[in-house]
């Protein structure tokens, strides 16, 4: 693996354009756009304040830079470097800013979640959406970009509003049977909306596009509930990771649990292969990784560390988090399906894995740790099917 | 005296009841005398009979002496009771009275002690009774208390059990409580965290609000765009109209419907596949069951077969119907039911087979245990034997090898040894050669002897032949009919025969040839019949010899010997000389013939 030279960035704002041609990085108040292949600086933009958030538009033509302290959003164009756009939220402040799927609208969430302001770059029009919910994931766009689901809370009740992204027409507005809506996510085919409750209650609700409740799923009561929810790319499965260190997978026909994966502290399964990274330098500790549902895999390793296969049973070092604290670092926090829905990668517990991402071909997985990076290749020849 | 009297009633009351009764009845201090008399009277009355038995007027002195003796033996101061007058009928009152008094005292004392003893005894019996009662009471009490104790033990045990169960329940409850407490704690912490967050937010809001109120500099929210952008899809934006909303709704429903259709299609495909699989399974199950059941010997075979057949027909009909009408509920139910039925049959069948197999296996195992053990033992023995043999063989081989190895170590000695061995062998060979040569020589010698003997024999034969020929010639020449009647009778025929034979011979000289040959042939072959005839020929020759008795004893002897020893062959050789000596015996040839003829004829006559 080759590495380029190190580029400066701030706030971990460094994104590749959706078409993969450009790389945008933020350095303090500057926005640097490089060519992906040559890493030459193509454009350089200067913002009014330190950039808090930066994002590409879906057509890779525009970049938005948000400055939360100042309440400003600046939009830059790649084609026309002279073009500029500045959105000022005013005294109401800015909490977050994002693009709409068509790349022509910007949604700003104001401070205290007072409202969501929809700015249109085409018409310079403004729309407001009131009472957005402040939760883990209160807003989600469908994969095809047609619809947007927004969680709202009025009078101590949760609602979901479905908007048509074309003209921000409110399609559906319905109440959800949640105590405290924690998040919502569209299925990849855009027909089902999964809504889950906060961690105090294990409840996952499934609504169809037109607002009908299709099914409810609750695995247990009283203990801390859902931590993360992921759809499989084929929309066939819904994986729910919870605080009891288990992943439950529901199927899309009956919305009933088809299987359940556990994350025991001792791996006894003979089918599981456990790779342990052993570093020669004794200063840095070993990064233990456990991967579920992987029959065999080969790994790339750098010259300084080596992966060795541990024979079962393998004891995984678990740090018991303080249960008295809120949002404890237990439970399944990250789920990722491979693109062919064959594999599910999960992260349980307080391991220092920031993200799990599959390659679009579904054969390899990249694990980003705090200081380390790991690429895992699946050996697909071993699979018969 | 008065004292004495007072003691009497006491004493007497405990003692002799009769006496006491009497004494009570008659007790009166004033009437002492009366009492005495009365006392004495009945006493005397009662004792009179005794006394009268004991003492009479006659035997006063022996009585007295006897009484004295008794008193002495009792240990009383011998108060010799004397007779008042020697030989008199009376007796001196003083010692007697003293004695009596002492006796009375004794009696009284005895009575007292008796009373006391009786009292004691009464007391004792009453106390004994009391004790026994107590004892029984206490025993009952003890039993009761033991029973109580066991009952209490039982209850205690049960209570212990209860305690244990309750403790375990308590433990589980405690665990649950602990768990719930943990849950509550985590929830509480979550709630508090959320509440704090909200509070912070509210406080910020308040701050902002106050700041805004203070500030009043309303920064207007605005967008500053250089120029408007075109829409991403290139189309122009539309007004929001009802048509637009309707179209949106329509779009939404279209997408939903398309999704449902897609899922339904996939489900239909899956369904069709599963149905196909079920059909296949059903067919296979039928197939498996039907040949099995047609060849089975079970009682239900017929029924099931019929069922199977009927089912099969049904299924055929069903399948056709099913392919036509897939979504028909009825058809689906039928299919599932039929599959379930077949599966049940198959399962029963398998169970039966399993049980059979287990039975057979048990049998086999039991059989195996019986037979193979024997064979196993035999085999073991054989193998052990083999092993032993092999071991021995190996051992010997090893030894030889060792020897070889040992010998090969030392070349000189090996060479020497080899030489020794070869020498030995040479010696042995030489021995054997010697023996062989010896034997060969022996054989040669014997052969020589034999040949010499044969030659001699031949010569002797020749000589004998010649001799015989001359003798016969002589006989013929000397033959007369009158020399020996007896012999002639036998020899008549004989001579006649001979005579006859001669002319016959001459006549049938030609005939003789084949006859001779035949006879010769017949004669030459030593048959038992021939040998039987041989003695007759020997008789003949004996008779013949008898004729010329003295002529040739040697011949006779030789004849005899020859005839006796080797009748046929030598006869033949005599009669028909062997080929090697043709010329010498030509003369005797006719004689041979004649003799042959003679023999034959005689045979015929002999036999007839």
Tab-separated table of N, CA and C in Angstrom, chain B residues 153 227 239 246 278 294 318 332 372 382 397 448 464 511 525 593:
chain	number	residue	atom	x	y	z
B	153	UNK	N	-38.923	-34.114	64.964
B	153	UNK	CA	-37.816	-34.231	63.994
B	153	UNK	C	-38.326	-34.045	62.587
B	227	UNK	N	-25.898	34.058	-8.813
B	227	UNK	CA	-26.956	33.844	-9.786
B	227	UNK	C	-27.640	32.522	-9.483
B	239	UNK	N	-45.097	25.103	-10.391
B	239	UNK	CA	-45.857	25.681	-9.278
B	239	UNK	C	-46.436	24.566	-8.464
B	246	UNK	N	-51.373	15.802	-6.398
B	246	UNK	CA	-51.952	14.534	-6.835
B	246	UNK	C	-50.897	13.694	-7.559
B	278	UNK	N	-41.960	-29.778	-3.369
B	278	UNK	CA	-42.863	-30.637	-2.600
B	278	UNK	C	-43.394	-31.765	-3.462
B	294	UNK	N	-44.877	-53.343	-1.594
B	294	UNK	CA	-45.360	-54.450	-2.407
B	294	UNK	C	-44.584	-55.711	-2.084
B	318	UNK	N	-54.638	-34.784	-8.905
B	318	UNK	CA	-54.316	-33.534	-8.215
B	318	UNK	C	-53.285	-32.734	-8.965
B	332	UNK	N	-53.877	-26.587	-2.800
B	332	UNK	CA	-52.709	-26.438	-1.929
B	332	UNK	C	-52.853	-27.270	-0.673
B	372	UNK	N	-18.242	-66.242	16.844
B	372	UNK	CA	-16.891	-65.730	16.597
B	372	UNK	C	-15.942	-65.948	17.747
B	382	UNK	N	-4.142	-70.416	16.732
B	382	UNK	CA	-3.374	-70.658	15.506
B	382	UNK	C	-2.335	-69.550	15.336
B	397	UNK	N	17.323	-68.025	12.633
B	397	UNK	CA	17.917	-67.225	11.577
B	397	UNK	C	18.911	-66.251	12.156
B	448	UNK	N	27.543	-111.263	-12.307
B	448	UNK	CA	28.400	-112.316	-12.881
B	448	UNK	C	27.934	-113.686	-12.434
B	464	UNK	N	20.643	-132.394	-19.637
B	464	UNK	CA	19.461	-133.108	-19.187
B	464	UNK	C	18.599	-133.503	-20.368
B	511	UNK	N	-0.957	-131.714	-38.250
B	511	UNK	CA	-1.906	-131.150	-37.273
B	511	UNK	C	-1.225	-130.702	-35.999
B	525	UNK	N	1.610	-120.529	-21.480
B	525	UNK	CA	0.993	-119.561	-20.552
B	525	UNK	C	0.656	-120.271	-19.262
B	593	UNK	N	7.247	-133.132	-28.769
B	593	UNK	CA	5.866	-133.130	-29.238
B	593	UNK	C	5.125	-134.297	-28.641
